[in-house]
Coordinates of C-alpha atoms and ligand atoms in Angstrom, one line a residue:
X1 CA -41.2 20.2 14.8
X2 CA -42.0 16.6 15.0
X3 CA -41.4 14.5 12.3
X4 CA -42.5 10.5 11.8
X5 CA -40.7 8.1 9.1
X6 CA -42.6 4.8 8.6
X7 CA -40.6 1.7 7.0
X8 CA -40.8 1.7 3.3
X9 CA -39.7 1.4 -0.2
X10 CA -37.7 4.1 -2.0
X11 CA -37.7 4.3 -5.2
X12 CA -37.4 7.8 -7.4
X13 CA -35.6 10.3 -8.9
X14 CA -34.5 13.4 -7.1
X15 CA -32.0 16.4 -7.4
X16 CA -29.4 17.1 -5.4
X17 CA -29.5 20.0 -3.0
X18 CA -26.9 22.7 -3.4
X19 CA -24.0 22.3 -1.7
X20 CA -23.4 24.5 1.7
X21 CA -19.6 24.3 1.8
X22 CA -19.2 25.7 -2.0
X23 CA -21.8 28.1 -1.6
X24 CA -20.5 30.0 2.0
X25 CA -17.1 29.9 -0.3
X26 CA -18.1 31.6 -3.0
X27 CA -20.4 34.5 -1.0
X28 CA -17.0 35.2 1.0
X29 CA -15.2 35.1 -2.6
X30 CA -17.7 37.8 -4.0
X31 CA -17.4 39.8 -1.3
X32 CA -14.0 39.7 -1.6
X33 CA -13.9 40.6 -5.0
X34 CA -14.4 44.2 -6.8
X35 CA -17.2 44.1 -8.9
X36 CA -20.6 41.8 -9.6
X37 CA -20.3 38.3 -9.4
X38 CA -23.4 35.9 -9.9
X39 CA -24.2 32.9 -7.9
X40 CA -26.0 30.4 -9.8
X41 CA -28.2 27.2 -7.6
X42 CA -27.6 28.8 -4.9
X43 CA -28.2 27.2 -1.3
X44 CA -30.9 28.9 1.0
X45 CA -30.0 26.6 3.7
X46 CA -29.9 28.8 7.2
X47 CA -26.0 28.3 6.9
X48 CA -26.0 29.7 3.4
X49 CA -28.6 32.2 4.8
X50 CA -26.1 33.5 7.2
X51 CA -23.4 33.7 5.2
X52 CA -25.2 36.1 2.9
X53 CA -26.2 38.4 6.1
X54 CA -22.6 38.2 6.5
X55 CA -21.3 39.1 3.4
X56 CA -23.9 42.3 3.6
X57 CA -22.8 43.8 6.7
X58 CA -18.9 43.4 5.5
X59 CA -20.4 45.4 2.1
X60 CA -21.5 43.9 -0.1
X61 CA -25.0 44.6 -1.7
X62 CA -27.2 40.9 -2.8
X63 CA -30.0 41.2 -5.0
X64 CA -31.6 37.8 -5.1
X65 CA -33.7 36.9 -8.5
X66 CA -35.3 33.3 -9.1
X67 CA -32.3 31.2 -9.8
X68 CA -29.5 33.2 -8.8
X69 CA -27.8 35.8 -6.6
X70 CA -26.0 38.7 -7.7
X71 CA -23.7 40.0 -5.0
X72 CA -21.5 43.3 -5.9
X73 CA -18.6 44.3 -3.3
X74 CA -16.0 46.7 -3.4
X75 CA -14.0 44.7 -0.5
X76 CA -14.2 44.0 3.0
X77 CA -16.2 47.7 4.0
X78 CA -18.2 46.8 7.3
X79 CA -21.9 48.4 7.5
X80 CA -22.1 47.0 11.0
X81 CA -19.2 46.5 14.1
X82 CA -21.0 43.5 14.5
X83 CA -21.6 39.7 12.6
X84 CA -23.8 37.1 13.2
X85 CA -22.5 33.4 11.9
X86 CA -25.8 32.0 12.9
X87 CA -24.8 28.5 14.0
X88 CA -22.8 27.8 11.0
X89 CA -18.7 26.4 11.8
X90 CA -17.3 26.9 8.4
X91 CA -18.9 30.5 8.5
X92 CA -17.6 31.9 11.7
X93 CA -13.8 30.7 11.1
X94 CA -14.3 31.4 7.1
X95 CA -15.6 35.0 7.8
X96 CA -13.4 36.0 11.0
X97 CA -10.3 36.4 9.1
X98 CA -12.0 38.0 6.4
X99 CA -13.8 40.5 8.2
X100 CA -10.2 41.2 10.3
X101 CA -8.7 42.4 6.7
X102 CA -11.0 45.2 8.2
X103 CA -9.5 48.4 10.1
X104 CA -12.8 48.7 12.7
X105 CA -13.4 46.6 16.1
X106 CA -15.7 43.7 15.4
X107 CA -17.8 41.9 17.3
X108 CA -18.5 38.4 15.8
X109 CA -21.6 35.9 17.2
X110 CA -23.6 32.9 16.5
X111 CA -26.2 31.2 18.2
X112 CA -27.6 27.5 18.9
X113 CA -24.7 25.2 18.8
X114 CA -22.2 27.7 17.4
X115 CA -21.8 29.0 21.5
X116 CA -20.6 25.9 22.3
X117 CA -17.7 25.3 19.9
X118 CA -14.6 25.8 20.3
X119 CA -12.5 29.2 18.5
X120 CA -9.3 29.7 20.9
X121 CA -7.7 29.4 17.6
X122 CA -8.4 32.5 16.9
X123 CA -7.1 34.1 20.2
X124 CA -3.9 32.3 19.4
X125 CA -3.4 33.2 15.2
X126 CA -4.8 36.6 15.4
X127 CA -2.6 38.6 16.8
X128 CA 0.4 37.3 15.5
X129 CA -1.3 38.6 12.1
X130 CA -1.8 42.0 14.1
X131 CA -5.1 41.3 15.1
X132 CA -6.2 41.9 18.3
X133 CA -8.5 39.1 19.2
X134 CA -10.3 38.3 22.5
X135 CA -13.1 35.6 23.6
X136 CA -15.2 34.0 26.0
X137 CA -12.6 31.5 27.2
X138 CA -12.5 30.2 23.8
X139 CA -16.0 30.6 23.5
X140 CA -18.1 32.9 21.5
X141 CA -18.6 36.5 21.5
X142 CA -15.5 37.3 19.2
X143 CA -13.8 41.0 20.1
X144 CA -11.5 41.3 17.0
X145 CA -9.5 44.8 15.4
X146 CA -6.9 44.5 12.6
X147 CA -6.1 45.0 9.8
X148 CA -5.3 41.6 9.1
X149 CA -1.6 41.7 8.2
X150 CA -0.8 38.0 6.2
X151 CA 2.5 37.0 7.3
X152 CA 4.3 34.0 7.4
X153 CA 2.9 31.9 10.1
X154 CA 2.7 27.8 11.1
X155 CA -0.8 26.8 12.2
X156 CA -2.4 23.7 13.7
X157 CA -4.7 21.9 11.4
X158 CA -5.8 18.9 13.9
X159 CA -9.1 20.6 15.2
X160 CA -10.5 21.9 12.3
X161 CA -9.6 22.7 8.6
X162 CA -12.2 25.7 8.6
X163 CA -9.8 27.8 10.1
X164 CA -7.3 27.5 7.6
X165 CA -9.7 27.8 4.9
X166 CA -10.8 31.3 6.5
X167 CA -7.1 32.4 6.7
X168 CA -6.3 31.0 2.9
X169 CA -9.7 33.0 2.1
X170 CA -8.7 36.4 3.7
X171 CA -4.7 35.8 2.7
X172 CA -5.8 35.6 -1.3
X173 CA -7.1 39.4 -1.1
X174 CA -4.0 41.0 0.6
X175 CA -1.1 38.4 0.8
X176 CA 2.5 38.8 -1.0
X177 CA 5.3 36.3 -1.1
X178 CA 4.2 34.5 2.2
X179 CA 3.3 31.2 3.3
X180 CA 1.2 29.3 6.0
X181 CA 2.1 26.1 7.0
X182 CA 0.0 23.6 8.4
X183 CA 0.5 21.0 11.3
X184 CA -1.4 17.6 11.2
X185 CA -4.3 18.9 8.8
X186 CA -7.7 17.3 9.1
X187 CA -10.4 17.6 6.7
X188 CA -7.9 17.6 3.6
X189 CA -10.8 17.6 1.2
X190 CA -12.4 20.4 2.3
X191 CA -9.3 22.3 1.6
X192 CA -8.9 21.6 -1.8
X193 CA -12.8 22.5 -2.1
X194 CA -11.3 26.0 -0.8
X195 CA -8.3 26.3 -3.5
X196 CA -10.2 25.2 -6.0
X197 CA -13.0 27.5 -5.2
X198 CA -10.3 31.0 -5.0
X199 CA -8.9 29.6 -8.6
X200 CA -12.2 30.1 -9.7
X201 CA -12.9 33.6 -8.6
X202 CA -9.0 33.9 -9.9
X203 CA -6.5 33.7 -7.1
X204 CA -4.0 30.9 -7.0
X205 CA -2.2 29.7 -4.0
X206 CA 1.0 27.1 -4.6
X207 CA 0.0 23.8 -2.2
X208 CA 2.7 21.4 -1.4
X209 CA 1.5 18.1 -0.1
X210 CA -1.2 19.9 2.2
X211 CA 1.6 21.2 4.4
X212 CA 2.3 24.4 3.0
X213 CA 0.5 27.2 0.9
X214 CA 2.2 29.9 -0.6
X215 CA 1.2 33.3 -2.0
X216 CA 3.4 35.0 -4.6
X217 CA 2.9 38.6 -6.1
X218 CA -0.6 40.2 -4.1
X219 CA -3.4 39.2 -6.3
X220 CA -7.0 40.0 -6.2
X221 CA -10.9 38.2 -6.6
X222 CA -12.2 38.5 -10.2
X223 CA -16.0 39.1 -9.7
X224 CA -17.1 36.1 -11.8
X225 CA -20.4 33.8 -12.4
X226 CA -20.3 30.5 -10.5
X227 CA -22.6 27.5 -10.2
X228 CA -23.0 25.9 -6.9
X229 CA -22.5 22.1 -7.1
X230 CA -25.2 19.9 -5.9
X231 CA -24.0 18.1 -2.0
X232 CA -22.4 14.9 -1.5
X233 CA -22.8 15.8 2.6
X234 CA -26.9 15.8 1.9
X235 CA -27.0 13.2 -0.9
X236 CA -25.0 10.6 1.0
X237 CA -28.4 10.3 2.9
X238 CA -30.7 9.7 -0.3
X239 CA -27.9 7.5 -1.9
X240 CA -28.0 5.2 1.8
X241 CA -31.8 5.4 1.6
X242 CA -31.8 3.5 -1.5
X243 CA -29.1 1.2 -0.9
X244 CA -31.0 0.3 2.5
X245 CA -34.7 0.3 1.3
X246 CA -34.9 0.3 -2.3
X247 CA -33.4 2.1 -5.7
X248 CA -33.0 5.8 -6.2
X249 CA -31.3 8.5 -9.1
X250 CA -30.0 10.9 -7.5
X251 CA -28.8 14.0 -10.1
X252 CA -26.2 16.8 -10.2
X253 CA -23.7 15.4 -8.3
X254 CA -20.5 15.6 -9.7
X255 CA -17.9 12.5 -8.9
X256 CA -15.0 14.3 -10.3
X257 CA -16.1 17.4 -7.3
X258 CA -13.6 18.0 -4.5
X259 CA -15.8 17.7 -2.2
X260 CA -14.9 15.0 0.3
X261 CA -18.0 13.7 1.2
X262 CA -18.4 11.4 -2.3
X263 CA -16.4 9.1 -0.2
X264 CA -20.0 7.8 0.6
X265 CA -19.3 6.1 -2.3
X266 CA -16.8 4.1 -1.4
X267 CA -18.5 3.1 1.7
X268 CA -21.7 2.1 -0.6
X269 CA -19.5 -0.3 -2.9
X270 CA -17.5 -1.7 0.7
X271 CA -20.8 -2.7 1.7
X272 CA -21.9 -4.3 -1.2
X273 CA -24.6 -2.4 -3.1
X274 CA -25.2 -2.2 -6.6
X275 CA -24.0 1.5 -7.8
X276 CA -24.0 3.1 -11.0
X277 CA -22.0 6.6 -11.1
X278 CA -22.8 8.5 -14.2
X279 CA -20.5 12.4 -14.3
X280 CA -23.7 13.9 -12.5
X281 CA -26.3 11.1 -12.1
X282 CA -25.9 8.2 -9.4
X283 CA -28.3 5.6 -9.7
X284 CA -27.9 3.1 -6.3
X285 CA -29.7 -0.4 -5.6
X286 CA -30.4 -2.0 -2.8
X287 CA -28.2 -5.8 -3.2
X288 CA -27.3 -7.3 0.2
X289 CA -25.4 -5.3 2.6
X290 CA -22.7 -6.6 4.7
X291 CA -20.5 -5.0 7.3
X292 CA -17.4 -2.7 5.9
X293 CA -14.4 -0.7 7.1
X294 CA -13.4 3.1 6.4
X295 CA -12.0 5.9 7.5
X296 CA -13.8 9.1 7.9
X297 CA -11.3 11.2 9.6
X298 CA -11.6 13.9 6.5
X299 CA -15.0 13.3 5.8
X300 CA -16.3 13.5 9.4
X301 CA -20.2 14.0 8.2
X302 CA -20.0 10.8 6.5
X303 CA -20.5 9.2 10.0
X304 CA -24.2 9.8 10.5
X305 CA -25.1 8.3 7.1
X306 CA -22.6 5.6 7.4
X307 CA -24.2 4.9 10.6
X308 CA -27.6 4.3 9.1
X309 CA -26.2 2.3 6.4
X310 CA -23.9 0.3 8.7
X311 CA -27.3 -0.6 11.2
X312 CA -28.5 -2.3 8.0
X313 CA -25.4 -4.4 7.5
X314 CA -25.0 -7.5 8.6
X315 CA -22.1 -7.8 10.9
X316 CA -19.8 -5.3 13.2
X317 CA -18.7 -2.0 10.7
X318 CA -15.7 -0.3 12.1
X319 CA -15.3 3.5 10.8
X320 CA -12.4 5.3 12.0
X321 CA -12.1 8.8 12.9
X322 CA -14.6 9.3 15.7
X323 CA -12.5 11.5 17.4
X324 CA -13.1 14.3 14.7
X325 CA -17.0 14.4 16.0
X326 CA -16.6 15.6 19.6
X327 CA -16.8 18.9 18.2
X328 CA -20.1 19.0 15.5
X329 CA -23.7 20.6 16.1
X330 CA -23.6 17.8 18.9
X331 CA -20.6 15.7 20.0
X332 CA -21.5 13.8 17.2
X333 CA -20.0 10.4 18.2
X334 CA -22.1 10.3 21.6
X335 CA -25.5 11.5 19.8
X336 CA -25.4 8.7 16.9
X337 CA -24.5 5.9 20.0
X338 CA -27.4 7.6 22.3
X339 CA -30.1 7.7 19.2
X340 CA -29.6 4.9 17.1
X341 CA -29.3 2.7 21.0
X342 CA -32.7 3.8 21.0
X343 CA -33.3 2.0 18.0
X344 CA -31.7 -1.0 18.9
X345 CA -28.9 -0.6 17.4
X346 CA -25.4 -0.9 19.3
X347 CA -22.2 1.3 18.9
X348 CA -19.3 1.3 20.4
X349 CA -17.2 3.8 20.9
X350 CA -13.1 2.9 21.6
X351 CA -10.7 5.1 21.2
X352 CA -10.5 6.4 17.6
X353 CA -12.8 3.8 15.9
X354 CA -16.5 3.8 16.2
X355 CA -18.2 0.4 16.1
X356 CA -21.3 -0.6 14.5
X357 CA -23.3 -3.6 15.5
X358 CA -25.8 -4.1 12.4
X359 CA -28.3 -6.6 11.3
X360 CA -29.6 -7.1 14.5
X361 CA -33.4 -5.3 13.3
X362 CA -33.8 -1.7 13.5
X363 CA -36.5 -0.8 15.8
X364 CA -39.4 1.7 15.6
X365 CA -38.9 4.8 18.2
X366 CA -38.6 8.3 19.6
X367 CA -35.3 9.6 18.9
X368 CA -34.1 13.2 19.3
X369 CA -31.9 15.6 16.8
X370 CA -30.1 17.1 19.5
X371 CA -30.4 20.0 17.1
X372 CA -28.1 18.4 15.2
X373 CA -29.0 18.3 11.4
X374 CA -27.5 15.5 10.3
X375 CA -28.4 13.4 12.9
X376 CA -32.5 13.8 12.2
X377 CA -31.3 12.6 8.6
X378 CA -29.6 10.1 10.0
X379 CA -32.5 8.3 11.8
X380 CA -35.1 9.5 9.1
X381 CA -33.0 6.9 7.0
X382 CA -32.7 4.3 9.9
X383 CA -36.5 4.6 10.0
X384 CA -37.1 3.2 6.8
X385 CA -36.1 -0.1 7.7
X386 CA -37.1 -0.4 11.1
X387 CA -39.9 -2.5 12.5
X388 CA -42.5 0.8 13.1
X389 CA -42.5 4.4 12.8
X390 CA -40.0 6.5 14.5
X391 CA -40.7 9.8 15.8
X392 CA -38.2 12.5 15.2
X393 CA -38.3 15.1 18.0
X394 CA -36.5 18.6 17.1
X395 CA -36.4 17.5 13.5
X396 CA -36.2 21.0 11.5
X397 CA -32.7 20.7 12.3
X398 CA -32.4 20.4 8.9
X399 CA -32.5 23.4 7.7
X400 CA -29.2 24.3 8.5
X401 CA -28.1 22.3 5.6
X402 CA -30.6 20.7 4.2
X403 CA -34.2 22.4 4.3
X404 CA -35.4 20.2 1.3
X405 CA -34.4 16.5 3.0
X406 CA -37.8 15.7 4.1
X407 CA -39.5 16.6 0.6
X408 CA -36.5 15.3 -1.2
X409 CA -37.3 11.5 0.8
X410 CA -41.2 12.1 0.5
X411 CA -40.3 12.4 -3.5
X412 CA -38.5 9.0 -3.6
X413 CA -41.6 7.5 -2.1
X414 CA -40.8 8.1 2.0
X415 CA -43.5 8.1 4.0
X416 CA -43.6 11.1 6.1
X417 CA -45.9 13.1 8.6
X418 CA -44.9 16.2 9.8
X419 CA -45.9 17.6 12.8
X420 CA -45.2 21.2 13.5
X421 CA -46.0 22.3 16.5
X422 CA -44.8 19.8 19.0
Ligands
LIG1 O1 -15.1 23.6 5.2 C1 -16.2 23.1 5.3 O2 -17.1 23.4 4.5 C2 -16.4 22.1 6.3 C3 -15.4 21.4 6.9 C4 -15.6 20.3 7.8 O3 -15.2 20.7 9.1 P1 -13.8 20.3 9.8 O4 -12.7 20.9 9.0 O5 -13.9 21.0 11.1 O6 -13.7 18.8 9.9 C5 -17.0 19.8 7.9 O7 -17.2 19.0 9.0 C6 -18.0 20.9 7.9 O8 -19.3 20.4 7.9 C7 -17.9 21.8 6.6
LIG2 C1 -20.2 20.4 11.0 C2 -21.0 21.0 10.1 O1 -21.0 22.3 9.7 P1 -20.2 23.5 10.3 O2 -19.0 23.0 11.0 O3 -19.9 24.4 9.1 O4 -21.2 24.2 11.3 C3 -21.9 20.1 9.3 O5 -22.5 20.6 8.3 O6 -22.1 18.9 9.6

């Protein structure tokens, strides 16, 4: 699908999409839970997608009405030796431990960008949990056998803090008196996102300064109702959108979430825009923009926003934490220099900081996803200040998170054409 963004003015009110990362937590919750647990705005984003087909052929059965998902489990009682993550990051290292609390060999895949990431972890962990665990030289297919057996065990948080969410996941359904400990954990946010999300659905894991995480007497998932919060990751791209090309209102988003991507606010007040946070309601103005610092080491899908928002800015933005991108749909760091250079826009990438050269004119042109969602939402919103249209090639990347994005900008006044069979 091709997709073309002409300059323009935003100006609108639009609701948030649901957020991916709460919603993949709570499916593995209710399938980890006895019982019928209802999920309330839920996602139907292809990542939320898989996670359901997951949570299905570990056991559960989903009956899907028109605003919310029931999902009844009985535990972790595979229909299938085999999983497919689609091309979803949090869901393959999420679900792998999870579905390991299994006796049965299972075979665990993905497809799209999901071959090409990295999940040697799991050869290392596994099997010092009692898993057996093999891969394609750290690659996809996943060969795994347990039972999961949570022990006490010292992990490397550097690479990715999905893994440790999938093992704090799988722990709170069978663990007793043990503890993880982390190394040099990354994505901190997105951590608390996962303890806060097992309180709910009733287990409670004692953190101490994101280093260790302890489980006391075995406890067990309540089957409970949850609402999925709208998503900071998705709105950050709306909330630049107006800050770049106009005013928006963007609703149900929570400022007091865990989520880590409501940094974007920071980075919106750094450079100077007119913001007025409400508990669920942000209303953002375009005011001048000049050049800002951050650090986006734990909220690394902050960069592509901040990218757009930074090509706007007059002056050099420096946001730290490139290093955490090498590893996304794309090698995220590379794709934003490669795309937005086609727009005119200069980045430089040294060492661990990435380098934006803005105010120099954003220029109309044909820029390519890489099938990497975030970056087609990236230039959609570099479009609308740029001096023509630019084409987006592979643009339904979206819908791994965000399947709504283009309406969503169409409703605060974008002005889209899509084009779907290019
Ligand atoms: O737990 C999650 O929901 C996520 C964690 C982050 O990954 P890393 O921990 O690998 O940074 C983030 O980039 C990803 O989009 C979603
Ligand atoms: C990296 C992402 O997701 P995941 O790692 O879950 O595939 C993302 O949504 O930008």
């Amino acid at each position: 699908m091709q997709v073309t963004v002409s300059p323009g003015i935003i100006k609108g009110t639009v609701t948030a999409n649901p957020s991916k990362s709460a919603m993949q937590r709570a499916v593995a919750a209710a399938l980890l839970a006895n019982g019928t647990s209802i999920i309330r705005n839920p996602g139907l984003s292809n990542d939320c997608l898989a996670a359901l087909e997951v949570a299905e052929n570990l056991g559960a059965r989903i009956k899907r009405t028109d605003d919310h998902f029931e999902i009844t489990s009985n535990g972790i009682k595979p229909f299938y030796d085999e999983i497919n993550c689609g091309e979803s990051g949090l869901g393959i290292r999420m679900f792998t431990p999870i579905a390991a609390l299994a006796a049965i060999p299972i075979t665990i895949v993905g497809h799209g960008s999901l071959t090409t990431r990295p999940m040697h972890f799991f050869e290392e962990v596994l099997p010092q949990l009692d898993v057996k665990c093999t891969t394609q030289e750290g690659k996809l297919p996943l060969h795994i056998k347990g039972p999961l057996q949570p022990k006490n065990i010292t992990i490397d948080g550097s690479l990715s803090s999905q893994f440790l969410t999938g093992l704090l996941m799988a722990y709170g359904a069978a663990a007793e008196d043990v503890t993880i400990t982390v190394k040099d954990l990354k994505s901190k946010p997105y951590i608390a996102l996962t303890l806060q999300l097992m309180a709910h659905f009733g287990v409670q894991v004692k953190e101490e300064n994101f280093e260790t995480f302890s489980f006391g007497k075995k406890q067990s998932y309540n089957a409970t109702d949850y609402t999925v919060e709208g998503d900071w990751s998705g709105a950050a791209f709306l909330l630049v959108a107006a800050a770049v090309a106009g005013k928006a209102e963007v609703q149900h988003l929570n400022t007091a979430s865990a989520q880590s991507d409501k940094a974007i606010l920071e980075a919106l007040e750094k450079a100077g825009t007119s913001i007025l946070p409400g508990m669920f309601t942000v209303n953002i103005q375009k005011n001048g923009l000049k050049a800002f610092e951050i650090d986006a080491t734990d909220c690394p899908d902050l960069f592509p926003p901040l990218v757009a928002l930074a090509a706007n800015c007059n002056g050099t933005t420096k946001i730290k934490g490139v290093s955490r991108l090498a590893h996304k749909e794309s090698d995220r760091g590379l794709t934003l220099q490669q795309e937005f250079g086609k727009m005119g826009i200069r980045i430089d990438l040294q060492g661990d900081d990435m380098l934006v050269h803005g105010g120099t004119g954003i220029k109309g042109a044909q820029v390519h996803s890489h099938n990497d969602h975030r970056i087609a939402m990236a230039c959609a919103v570099a479009a609308l200040t740029a001096d023509g249209p630019v084409v987006i090639e592979n643009a339904e990347a979206v819908n791994k998170s965000y399947p709504e994005f283009y309406d969503h900008l169409q409703l605060l006044g974008g002005k889209i054409a899509v084009e779907a069979n290019s």
